[in-house]
Tab-separated table of C-alpha atoms in Angstrom:
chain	number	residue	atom	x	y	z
A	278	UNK	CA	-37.708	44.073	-85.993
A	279	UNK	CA	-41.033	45.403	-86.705
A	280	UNK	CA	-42.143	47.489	-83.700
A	281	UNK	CA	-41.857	51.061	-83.350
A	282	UNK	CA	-38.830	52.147	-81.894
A	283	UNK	CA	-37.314	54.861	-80.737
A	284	UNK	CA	-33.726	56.026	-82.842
A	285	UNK	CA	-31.260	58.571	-82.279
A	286	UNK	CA	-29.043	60.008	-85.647
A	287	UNK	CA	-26.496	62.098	-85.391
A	288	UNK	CA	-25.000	64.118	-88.281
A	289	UNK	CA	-23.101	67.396	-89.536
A	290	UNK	CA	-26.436	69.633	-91.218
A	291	UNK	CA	-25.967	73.049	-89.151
A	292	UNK	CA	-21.985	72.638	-88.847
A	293	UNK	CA	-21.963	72.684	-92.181
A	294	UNK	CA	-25.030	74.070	-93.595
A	295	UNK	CA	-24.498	72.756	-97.455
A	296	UNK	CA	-27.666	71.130	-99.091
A	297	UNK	CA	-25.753	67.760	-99.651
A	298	UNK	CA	-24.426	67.485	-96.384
A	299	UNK	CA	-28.408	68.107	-95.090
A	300	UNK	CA	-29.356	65.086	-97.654
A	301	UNK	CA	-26.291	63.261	-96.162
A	302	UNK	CA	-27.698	62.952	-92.689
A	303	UNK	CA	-31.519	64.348	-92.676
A	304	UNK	CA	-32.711	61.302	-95.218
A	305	UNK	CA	-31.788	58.950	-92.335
A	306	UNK	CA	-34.264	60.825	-90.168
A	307	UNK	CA	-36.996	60.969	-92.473
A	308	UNK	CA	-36.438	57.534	-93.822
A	309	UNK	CA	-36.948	56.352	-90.294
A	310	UNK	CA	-39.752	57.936	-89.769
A	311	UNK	CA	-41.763	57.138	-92.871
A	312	UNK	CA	-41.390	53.388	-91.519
A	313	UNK	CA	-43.154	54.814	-88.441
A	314	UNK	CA	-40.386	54.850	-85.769
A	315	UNK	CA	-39.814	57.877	-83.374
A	316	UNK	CA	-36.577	59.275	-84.521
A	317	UNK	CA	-34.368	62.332	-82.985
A	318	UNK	CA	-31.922	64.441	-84.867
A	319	UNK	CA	-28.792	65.117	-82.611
A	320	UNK	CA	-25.984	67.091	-83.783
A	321	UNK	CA	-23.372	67.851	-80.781
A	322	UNK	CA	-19.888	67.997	-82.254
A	323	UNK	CA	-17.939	70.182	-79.612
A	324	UNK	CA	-16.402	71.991	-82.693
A	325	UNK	CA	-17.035	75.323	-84.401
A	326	UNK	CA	-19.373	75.447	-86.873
A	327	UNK	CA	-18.823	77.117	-90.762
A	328	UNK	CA	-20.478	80.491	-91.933
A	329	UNK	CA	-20.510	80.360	-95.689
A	330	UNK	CA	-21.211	83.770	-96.192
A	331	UNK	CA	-17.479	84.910	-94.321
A	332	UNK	CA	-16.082	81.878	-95.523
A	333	UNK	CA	-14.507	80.581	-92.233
A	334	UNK	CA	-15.604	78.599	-89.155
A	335	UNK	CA	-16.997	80.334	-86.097
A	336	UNK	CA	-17.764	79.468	-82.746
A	337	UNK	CA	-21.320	81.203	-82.619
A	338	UNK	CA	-23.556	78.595	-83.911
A	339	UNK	CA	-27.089	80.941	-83.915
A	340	UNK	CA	-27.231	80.743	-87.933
A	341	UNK	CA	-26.648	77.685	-88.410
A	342	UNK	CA	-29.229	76.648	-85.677
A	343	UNK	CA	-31.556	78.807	-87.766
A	344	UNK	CA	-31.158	76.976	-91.296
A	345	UNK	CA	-31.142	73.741	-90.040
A	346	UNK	CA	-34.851	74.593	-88.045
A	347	UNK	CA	-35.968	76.191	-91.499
A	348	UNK	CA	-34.638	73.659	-93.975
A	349	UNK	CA	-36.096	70.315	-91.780
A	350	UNK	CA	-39.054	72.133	-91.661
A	351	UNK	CA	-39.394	72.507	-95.398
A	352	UNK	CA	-38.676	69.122	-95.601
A	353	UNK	CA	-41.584	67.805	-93.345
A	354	UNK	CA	-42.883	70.322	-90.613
A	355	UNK	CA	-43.500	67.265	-88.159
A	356	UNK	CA	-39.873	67.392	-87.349
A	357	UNK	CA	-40.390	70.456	-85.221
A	358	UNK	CA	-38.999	69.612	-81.923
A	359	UNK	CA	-37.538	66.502	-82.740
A	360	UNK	CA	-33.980	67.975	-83.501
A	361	UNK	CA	-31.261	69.281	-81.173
A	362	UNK	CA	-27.817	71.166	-81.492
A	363	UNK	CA	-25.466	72.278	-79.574
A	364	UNK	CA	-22.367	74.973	-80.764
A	365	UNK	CA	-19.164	74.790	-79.638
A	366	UNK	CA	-20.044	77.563	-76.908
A	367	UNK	CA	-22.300	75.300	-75.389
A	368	UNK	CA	-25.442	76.597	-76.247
A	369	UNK	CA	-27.933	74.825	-77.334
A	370	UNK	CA	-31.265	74.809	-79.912
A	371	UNK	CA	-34.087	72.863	-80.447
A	372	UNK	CA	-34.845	70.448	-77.798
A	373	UNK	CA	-34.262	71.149	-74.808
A	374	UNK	CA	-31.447	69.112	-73.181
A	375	UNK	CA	-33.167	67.053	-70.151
A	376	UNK	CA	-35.319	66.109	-72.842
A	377	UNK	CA	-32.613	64.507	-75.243
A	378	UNK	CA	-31.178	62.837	-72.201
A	379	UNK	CA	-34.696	61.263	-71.621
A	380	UNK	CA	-35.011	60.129	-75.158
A	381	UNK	CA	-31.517	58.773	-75.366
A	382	UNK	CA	-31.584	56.262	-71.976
A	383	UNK	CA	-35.091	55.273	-73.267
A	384	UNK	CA	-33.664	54.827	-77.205
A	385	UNK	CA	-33.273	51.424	-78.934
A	386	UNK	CA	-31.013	52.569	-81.460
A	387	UNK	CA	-28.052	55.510	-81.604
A	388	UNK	CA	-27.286	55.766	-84.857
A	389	UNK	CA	-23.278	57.965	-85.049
A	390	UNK	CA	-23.114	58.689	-88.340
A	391	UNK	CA	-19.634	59.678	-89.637
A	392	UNK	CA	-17.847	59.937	-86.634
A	393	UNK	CA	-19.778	63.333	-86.420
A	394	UNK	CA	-20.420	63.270	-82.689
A	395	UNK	CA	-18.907	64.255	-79.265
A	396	UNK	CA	-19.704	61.177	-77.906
A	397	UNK	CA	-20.910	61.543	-74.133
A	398	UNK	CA	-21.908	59.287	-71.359
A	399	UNK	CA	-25.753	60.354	-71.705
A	400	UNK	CA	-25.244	58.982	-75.871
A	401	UNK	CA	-23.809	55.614	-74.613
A	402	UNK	CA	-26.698	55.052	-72.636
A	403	UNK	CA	-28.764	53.662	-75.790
A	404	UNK	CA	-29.927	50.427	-75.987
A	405	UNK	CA	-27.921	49.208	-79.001
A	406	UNK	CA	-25.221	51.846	-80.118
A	407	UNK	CA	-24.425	51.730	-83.825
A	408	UNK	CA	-21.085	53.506	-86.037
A	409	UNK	CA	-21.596	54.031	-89.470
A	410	UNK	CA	-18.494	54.447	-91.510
A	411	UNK	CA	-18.858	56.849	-94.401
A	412	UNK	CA	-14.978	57.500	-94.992
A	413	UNK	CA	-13.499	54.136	-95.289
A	414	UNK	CA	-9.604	53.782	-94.934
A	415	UNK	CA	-9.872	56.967	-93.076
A	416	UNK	CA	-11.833	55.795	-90.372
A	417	UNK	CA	-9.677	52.645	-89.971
A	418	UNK	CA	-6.279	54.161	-90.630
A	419	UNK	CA	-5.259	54.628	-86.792
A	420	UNK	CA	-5.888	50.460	-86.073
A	421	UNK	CA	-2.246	49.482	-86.882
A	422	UNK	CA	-0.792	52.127	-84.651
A	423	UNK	CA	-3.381	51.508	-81.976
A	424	UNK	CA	-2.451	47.375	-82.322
A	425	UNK	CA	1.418	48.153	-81.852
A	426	UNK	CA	1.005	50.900	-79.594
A	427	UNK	CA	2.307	53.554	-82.288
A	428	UNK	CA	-0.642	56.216	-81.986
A	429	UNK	CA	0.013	59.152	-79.438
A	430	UNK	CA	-2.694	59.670	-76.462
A	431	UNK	CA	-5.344	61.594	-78.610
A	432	UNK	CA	-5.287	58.921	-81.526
A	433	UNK	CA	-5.766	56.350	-79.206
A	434	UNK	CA	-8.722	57.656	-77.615
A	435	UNK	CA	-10.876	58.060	-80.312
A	436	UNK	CA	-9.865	54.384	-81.373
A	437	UNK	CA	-11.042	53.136	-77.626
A	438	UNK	CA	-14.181	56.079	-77.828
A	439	UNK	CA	-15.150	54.248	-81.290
A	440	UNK	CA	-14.712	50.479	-79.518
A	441	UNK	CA	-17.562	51.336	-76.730
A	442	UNK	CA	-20.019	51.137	-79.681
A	443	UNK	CA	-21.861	47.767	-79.974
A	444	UNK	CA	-22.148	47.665	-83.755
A	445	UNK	CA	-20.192	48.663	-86.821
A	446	UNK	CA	-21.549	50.191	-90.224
A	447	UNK	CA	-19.038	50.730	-93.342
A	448	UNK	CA	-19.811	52.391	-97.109
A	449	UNK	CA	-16.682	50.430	-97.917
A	450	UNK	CA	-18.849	47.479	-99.725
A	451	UNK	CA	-15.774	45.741	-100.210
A	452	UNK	CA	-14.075	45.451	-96.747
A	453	UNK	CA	-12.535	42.160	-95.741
A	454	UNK	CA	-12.745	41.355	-99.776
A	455	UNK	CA	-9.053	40.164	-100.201
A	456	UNK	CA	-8.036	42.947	-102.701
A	457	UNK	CA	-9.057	45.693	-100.182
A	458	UNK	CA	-5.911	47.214	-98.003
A	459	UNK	CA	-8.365	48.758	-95.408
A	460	UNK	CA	-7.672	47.117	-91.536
A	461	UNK	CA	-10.125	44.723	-90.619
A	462	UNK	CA	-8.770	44.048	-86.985
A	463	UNK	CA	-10.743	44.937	-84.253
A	464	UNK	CA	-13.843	45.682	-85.923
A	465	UNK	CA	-16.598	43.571	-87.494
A	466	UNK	CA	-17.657	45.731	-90.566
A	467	UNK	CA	-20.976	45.289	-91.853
A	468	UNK	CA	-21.574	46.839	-95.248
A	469	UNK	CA	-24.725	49.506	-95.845
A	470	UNK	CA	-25.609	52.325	-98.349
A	471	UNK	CA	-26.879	55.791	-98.537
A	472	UNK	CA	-30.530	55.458	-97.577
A	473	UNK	CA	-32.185	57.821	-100.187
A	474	UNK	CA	-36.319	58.732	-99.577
A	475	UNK	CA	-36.901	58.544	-103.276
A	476	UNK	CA	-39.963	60.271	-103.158
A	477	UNK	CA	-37.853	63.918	-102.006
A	478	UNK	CA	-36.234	63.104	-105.701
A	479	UNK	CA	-38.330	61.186	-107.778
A	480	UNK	CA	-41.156	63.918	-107.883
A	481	UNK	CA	-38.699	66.890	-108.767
A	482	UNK	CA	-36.859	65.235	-111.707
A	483	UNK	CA	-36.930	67.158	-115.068
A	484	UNK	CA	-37.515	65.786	-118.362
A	485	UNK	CA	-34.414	64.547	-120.266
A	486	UNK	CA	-34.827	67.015	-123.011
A	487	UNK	CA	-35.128	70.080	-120.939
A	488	UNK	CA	-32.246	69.109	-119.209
A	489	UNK	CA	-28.903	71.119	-119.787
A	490	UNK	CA	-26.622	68.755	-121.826
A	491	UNK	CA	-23.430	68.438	-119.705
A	492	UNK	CA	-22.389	66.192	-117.226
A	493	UNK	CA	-21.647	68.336	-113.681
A	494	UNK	CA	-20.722	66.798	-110.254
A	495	UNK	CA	-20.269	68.723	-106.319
A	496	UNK	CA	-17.080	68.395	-105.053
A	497	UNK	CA	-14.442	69.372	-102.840
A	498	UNK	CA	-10.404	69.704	-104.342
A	499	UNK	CA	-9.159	68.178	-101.490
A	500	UNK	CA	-9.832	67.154	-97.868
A	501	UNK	CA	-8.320	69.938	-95.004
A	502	UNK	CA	-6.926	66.932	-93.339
A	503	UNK	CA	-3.440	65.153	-95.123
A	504	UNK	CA	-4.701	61.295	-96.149
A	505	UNK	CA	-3.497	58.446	-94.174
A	506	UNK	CA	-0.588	56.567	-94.358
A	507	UNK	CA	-1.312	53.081	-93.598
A	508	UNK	CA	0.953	50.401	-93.423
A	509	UNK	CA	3.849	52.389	-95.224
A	510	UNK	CA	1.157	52.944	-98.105
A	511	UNK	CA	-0.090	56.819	-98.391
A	512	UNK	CA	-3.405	57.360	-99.470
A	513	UNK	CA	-5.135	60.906	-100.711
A	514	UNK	CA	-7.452	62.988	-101.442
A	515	UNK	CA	-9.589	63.684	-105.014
A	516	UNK	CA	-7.071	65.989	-106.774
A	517	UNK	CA	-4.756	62.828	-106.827
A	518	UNK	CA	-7.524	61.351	-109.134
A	519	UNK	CA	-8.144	64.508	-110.688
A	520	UNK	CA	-5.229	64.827	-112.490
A	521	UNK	CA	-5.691	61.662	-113.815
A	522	UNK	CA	-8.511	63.199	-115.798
A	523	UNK	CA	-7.102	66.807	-116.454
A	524	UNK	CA	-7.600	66.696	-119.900
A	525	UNK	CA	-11.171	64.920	-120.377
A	526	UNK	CA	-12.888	67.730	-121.503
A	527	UNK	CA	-10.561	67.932	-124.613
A	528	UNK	CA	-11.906	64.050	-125.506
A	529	UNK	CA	-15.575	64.356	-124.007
A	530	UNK	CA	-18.936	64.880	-126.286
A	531	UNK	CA	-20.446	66.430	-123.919
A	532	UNK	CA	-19.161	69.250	-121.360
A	533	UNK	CA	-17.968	68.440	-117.946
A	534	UNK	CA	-18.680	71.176	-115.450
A	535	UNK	CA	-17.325	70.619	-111.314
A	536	UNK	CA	-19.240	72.868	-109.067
A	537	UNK	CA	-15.695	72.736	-106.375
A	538	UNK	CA	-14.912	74.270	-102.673
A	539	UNK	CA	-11.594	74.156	-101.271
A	540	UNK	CA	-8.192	75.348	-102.640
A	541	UNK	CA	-9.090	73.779	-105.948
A	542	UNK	CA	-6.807	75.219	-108.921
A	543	UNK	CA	-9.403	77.114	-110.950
A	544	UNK	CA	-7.293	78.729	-113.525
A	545	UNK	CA	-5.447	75.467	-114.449
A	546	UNK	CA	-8.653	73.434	-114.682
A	547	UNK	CA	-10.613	76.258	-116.657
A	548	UNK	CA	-7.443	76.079	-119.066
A	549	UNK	CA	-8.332	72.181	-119.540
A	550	UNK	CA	-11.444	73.056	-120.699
A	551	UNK	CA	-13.716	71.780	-117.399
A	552	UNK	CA	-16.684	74.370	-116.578
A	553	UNK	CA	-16.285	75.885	-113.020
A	554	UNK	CA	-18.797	76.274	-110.550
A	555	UNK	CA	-18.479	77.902	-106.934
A	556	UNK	CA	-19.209	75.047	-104.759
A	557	UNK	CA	-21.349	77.149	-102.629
A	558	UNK	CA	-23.500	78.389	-105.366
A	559	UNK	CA	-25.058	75.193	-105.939
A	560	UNK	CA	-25.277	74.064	-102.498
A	561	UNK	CA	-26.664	77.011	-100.425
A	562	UNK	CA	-29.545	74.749	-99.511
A	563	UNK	CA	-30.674	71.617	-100.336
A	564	UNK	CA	-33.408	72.614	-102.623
A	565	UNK	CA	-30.773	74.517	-104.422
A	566	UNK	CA	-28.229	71.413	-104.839
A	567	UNK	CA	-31.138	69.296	-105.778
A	568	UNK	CA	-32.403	71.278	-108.663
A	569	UNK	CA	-28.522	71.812	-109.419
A	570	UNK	CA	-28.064	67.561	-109.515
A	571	UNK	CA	-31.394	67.553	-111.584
A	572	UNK	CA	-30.526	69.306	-114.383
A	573	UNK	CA	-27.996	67.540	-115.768
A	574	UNK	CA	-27.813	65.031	-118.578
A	575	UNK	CA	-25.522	63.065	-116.084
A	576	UNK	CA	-22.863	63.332	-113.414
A	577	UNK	CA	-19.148	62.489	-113.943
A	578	UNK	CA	-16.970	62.580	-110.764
A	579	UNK	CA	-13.602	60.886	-109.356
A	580	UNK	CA	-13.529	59.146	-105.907
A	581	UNK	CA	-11.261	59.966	-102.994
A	582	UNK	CA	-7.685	58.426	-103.858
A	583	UNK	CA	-8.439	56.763	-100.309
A	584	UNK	CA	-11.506	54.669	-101.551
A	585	UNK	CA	-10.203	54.204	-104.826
A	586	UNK	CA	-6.195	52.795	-104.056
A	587	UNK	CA	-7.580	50.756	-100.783
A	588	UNK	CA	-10.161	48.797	-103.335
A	589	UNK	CA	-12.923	50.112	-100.305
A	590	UNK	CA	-15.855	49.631	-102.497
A	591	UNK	CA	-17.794	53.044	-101.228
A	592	UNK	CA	-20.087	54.592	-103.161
A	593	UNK	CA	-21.140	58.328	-103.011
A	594	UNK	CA	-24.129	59.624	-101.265
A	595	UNK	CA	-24.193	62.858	-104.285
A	596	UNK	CA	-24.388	60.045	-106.745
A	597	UNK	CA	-27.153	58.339	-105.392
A	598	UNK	CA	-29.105	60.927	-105.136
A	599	UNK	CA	-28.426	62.266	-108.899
A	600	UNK	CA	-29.664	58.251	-109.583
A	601	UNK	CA	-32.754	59.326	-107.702
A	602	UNK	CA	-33.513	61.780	-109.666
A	603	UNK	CA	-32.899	59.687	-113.254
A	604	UNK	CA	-30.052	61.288	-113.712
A	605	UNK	CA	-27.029	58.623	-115.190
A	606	UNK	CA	-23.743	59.001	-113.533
A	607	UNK	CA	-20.079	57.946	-114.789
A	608	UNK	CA	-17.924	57.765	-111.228
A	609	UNK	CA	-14.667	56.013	-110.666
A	610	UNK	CA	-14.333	52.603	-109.451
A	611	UNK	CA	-13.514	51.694	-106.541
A	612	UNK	CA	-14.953	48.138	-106.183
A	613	UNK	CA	-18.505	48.865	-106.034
A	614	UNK	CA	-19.578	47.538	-108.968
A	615	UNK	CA	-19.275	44.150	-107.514
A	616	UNK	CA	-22.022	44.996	-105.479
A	617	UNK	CA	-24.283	47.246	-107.899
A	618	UNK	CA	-24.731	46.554	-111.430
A	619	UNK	CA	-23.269	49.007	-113.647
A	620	UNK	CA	-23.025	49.253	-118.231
A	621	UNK	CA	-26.813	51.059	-118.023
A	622	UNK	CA	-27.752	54.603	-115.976
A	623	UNK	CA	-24.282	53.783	-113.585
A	624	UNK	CA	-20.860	53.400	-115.301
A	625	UNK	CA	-17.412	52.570	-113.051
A	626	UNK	CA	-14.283	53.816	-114.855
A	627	UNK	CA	-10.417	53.317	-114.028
A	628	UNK	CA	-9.347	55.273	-117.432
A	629	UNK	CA	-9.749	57.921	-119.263
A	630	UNK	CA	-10.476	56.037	-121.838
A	631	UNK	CA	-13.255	54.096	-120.546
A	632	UNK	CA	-15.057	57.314	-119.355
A	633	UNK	CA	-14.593	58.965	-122.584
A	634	UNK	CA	-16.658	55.585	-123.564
A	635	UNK	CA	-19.383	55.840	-121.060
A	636	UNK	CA	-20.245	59.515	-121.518
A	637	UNK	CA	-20.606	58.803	-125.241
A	638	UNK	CA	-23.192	56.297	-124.231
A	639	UNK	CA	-24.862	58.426	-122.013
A	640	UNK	CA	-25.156	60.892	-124.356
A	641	UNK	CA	-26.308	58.811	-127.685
A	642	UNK	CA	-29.303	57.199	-125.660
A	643	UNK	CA	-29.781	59.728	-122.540
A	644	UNK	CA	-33.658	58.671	-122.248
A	645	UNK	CA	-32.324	54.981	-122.047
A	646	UNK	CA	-29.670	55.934	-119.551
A	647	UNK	CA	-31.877	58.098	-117.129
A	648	UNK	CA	-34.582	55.232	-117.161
A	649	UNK	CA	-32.274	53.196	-116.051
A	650	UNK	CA	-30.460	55.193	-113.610
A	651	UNK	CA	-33.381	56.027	-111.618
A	652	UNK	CA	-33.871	51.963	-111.698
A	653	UNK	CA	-30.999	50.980	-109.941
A	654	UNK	CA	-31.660	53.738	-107.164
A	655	UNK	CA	-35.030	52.320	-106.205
A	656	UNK	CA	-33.103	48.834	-106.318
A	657	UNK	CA	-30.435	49.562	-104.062
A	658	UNK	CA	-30.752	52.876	-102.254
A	659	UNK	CA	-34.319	53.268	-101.155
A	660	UNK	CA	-34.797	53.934	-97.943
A	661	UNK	CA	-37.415	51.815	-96.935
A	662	UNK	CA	-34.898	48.738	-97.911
A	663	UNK	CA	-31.810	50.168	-96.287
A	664	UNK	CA	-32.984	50.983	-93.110
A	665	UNK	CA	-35.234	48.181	-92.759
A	666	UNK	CA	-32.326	46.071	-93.076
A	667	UNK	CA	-29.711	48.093	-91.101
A	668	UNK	CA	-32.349	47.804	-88.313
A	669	UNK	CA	-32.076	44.647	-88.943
A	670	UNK	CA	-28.032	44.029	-88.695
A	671	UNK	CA	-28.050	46.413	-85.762
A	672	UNK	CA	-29.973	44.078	-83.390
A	673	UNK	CA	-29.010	40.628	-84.723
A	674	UNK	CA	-25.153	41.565	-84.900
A	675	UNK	CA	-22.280	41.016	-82.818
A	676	UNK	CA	-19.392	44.376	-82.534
A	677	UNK	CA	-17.295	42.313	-83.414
């Protein structure tokens, strides 16, 4: 579809007011609108929001309101007024409410991204009504239960809330491949990526050999939530996969530093020889968290124990955007790299061994590496391609 349209995206930015989460969301909305369409940031999740600086969640969302109106308009002052959010009190900021209603009976596209939206009647009145999946096995874990009638009431409903949509969006590359355990009943997956607007990267990258030389990555420990159990297999969180790799830094040439929220053990991994970061520190905005991603010879991270045992083929968001910025990364497998090349700027390991192997690459020919890594995001990530073709799926695709 070519013509202007009118799109909805919903998203997490002033719940949880941490520069990647903004990049997570916002580069839909600005991706949309550099191919011209009229696009509205919505972000009504019914839930309290956090407030980093006391370090718990709160039901006053006022703050949060506030960063997210400063930080979109740093990022392009044109999206004054074309945001909205609404705290669990029930007030609400930005536009004003009769006004999203308007825009969403009139929209062609609602775009729920990561299940991060109270979904009500005045959302479902979009033309087309699109779910994208960024936590695969997670977001399908409840189908078996809802298929033999296992789930209790409140399990159930989201699984009928998340049927009224008309089309379905996964990260999970590899769903329906026949080594991936994720459910496929019910719903008609179509796979997608990270959109990233590689100009909001590509013109703040710093040159390789000003760079600090170690290879850093944002993460959390592990999820609040326990992982899912799914057809008598139980799948987790990253500090599964972590202690995989507890003693890297003992074999790597170059330092590994995790900037890490959550209960994460700091003493033990400090002991192992990793560099530790508060998460917060690095992500207070997302200017912050991008000059943090930038300066770094490369990123080495582990996956969710979820997207790496179910063979779900996601890829991270945080890694595409250190590609944007020519910055090589060294992630764990979990089936992507059937769908994007990796040996050159990307590396996919399932040892220790083989990412002991791919950080000495990285740092033997790091002007090779970041060359290359910033190739493969404007292959596969830029925005302009993504969107153009989820537009595309959206309105030429059955639900399921």
């Amino acid at each position: 579809m070519n013509n202007k349209l009118r799109i909805v995206v919903t998203g997490l930015a002033a719940t949880y007011p941490f520069g990647g989460v903004f990049w997570d969301y916002l580069q839909y909305v600005l991706g949309f609108r550099r191919l011209g369409h009229e696009v509205l940031y919505l972000e009504d999740t019914g839930k309290w929001c956090y407030d980093p600086s006391a370090g718990t969640f709160v039901e006053d969302g006022r703050n949060n309101a506030a960063f997210l109106s400063a930080e979109l308009h740093r990022l392009d002052p044109s999206l004054e007024g074309h945001w909205f959010y609404r705290d669990s009190t029930g007030k609400t900021y930005g536009r004003q409410w009769r006004d999203v209603v308007s825009f969403c009976r009139s929209a062609d596209l609602f775009l729920h991204v990561s299940a991060s939206c109270w979904m009500r009647e005045e959302y479902f009145a979009a033309s087309r009504v699109a779910f994208i999946d960024s936590d695969p096995m997670y977001t399908q874990a409840s189908i078996p239960g809802y298929l033999d009638g296992s789930l209790d009431e409140e399990a159930r409903s989201r699984v009928d809330t998340l049927l009224q949509h008309d089309v379905f969006f996964t990260f999970g590359e590899n769903v329906g491949a026949s080594d991936c355990r994720i459910p496929t009943e019910l719903f008609r997956w179509i796979p997608t990526r990270q959109p990233v607007v590689l100009d909001c990267f590509r013109d703040h990258r710093i040159p390789v050999s000003a760079r600090r030389r170690v290879l850093t990555t944002v993460a959390s420990w592990e999820p609040s939530e326990k992982g899912p159990v799914v057809r008598g297999v139980a799948y987790g969180g990253k500090s599964i996969e972590f202690n995989r790799f507890m003693d890297l830094p003992s074999r790597s040439v170059l330092p590994l530093e995790l900037a890490m929220s959550g209960r994460a053990p700091r003493d033990r991994l400090t002991a192992a020889g990793w560099g530790v970061r508060d998460g917060y520190e690095v992500s207070a905005n997302p200017w912050i968290y991008r000059d943090y991603l930038a300066d770094s010879l490369g990123e080495w991270s582990v996956a969710k124990n979820a997207y790496v045992l179910s063979r779900s083929g996601w890829f991270s968001c945080r890694t595409a955007c250190y590609l944007a910025l020519s910055v090589p990364a060294v992630v764990q497998d979990t089936g992507f790299d059937r769908f994007i090349p990796t040996g050159e700027g990307l590396f996919a390991f399932n040892t220790p061994e083989e990412a002991v192997e791919a950080i000495s690459r990285i740092e033997s020919e790091p002007e090779r590496h970041a060359a290359a890594a910033a190739a493969v995001a404007a292959e596969y990530f830029d925005s302009d391609m993504v969107l153009r073709q989820l537009i595309e799926d959206a309105f030429s695709s059955s639900s399921n």
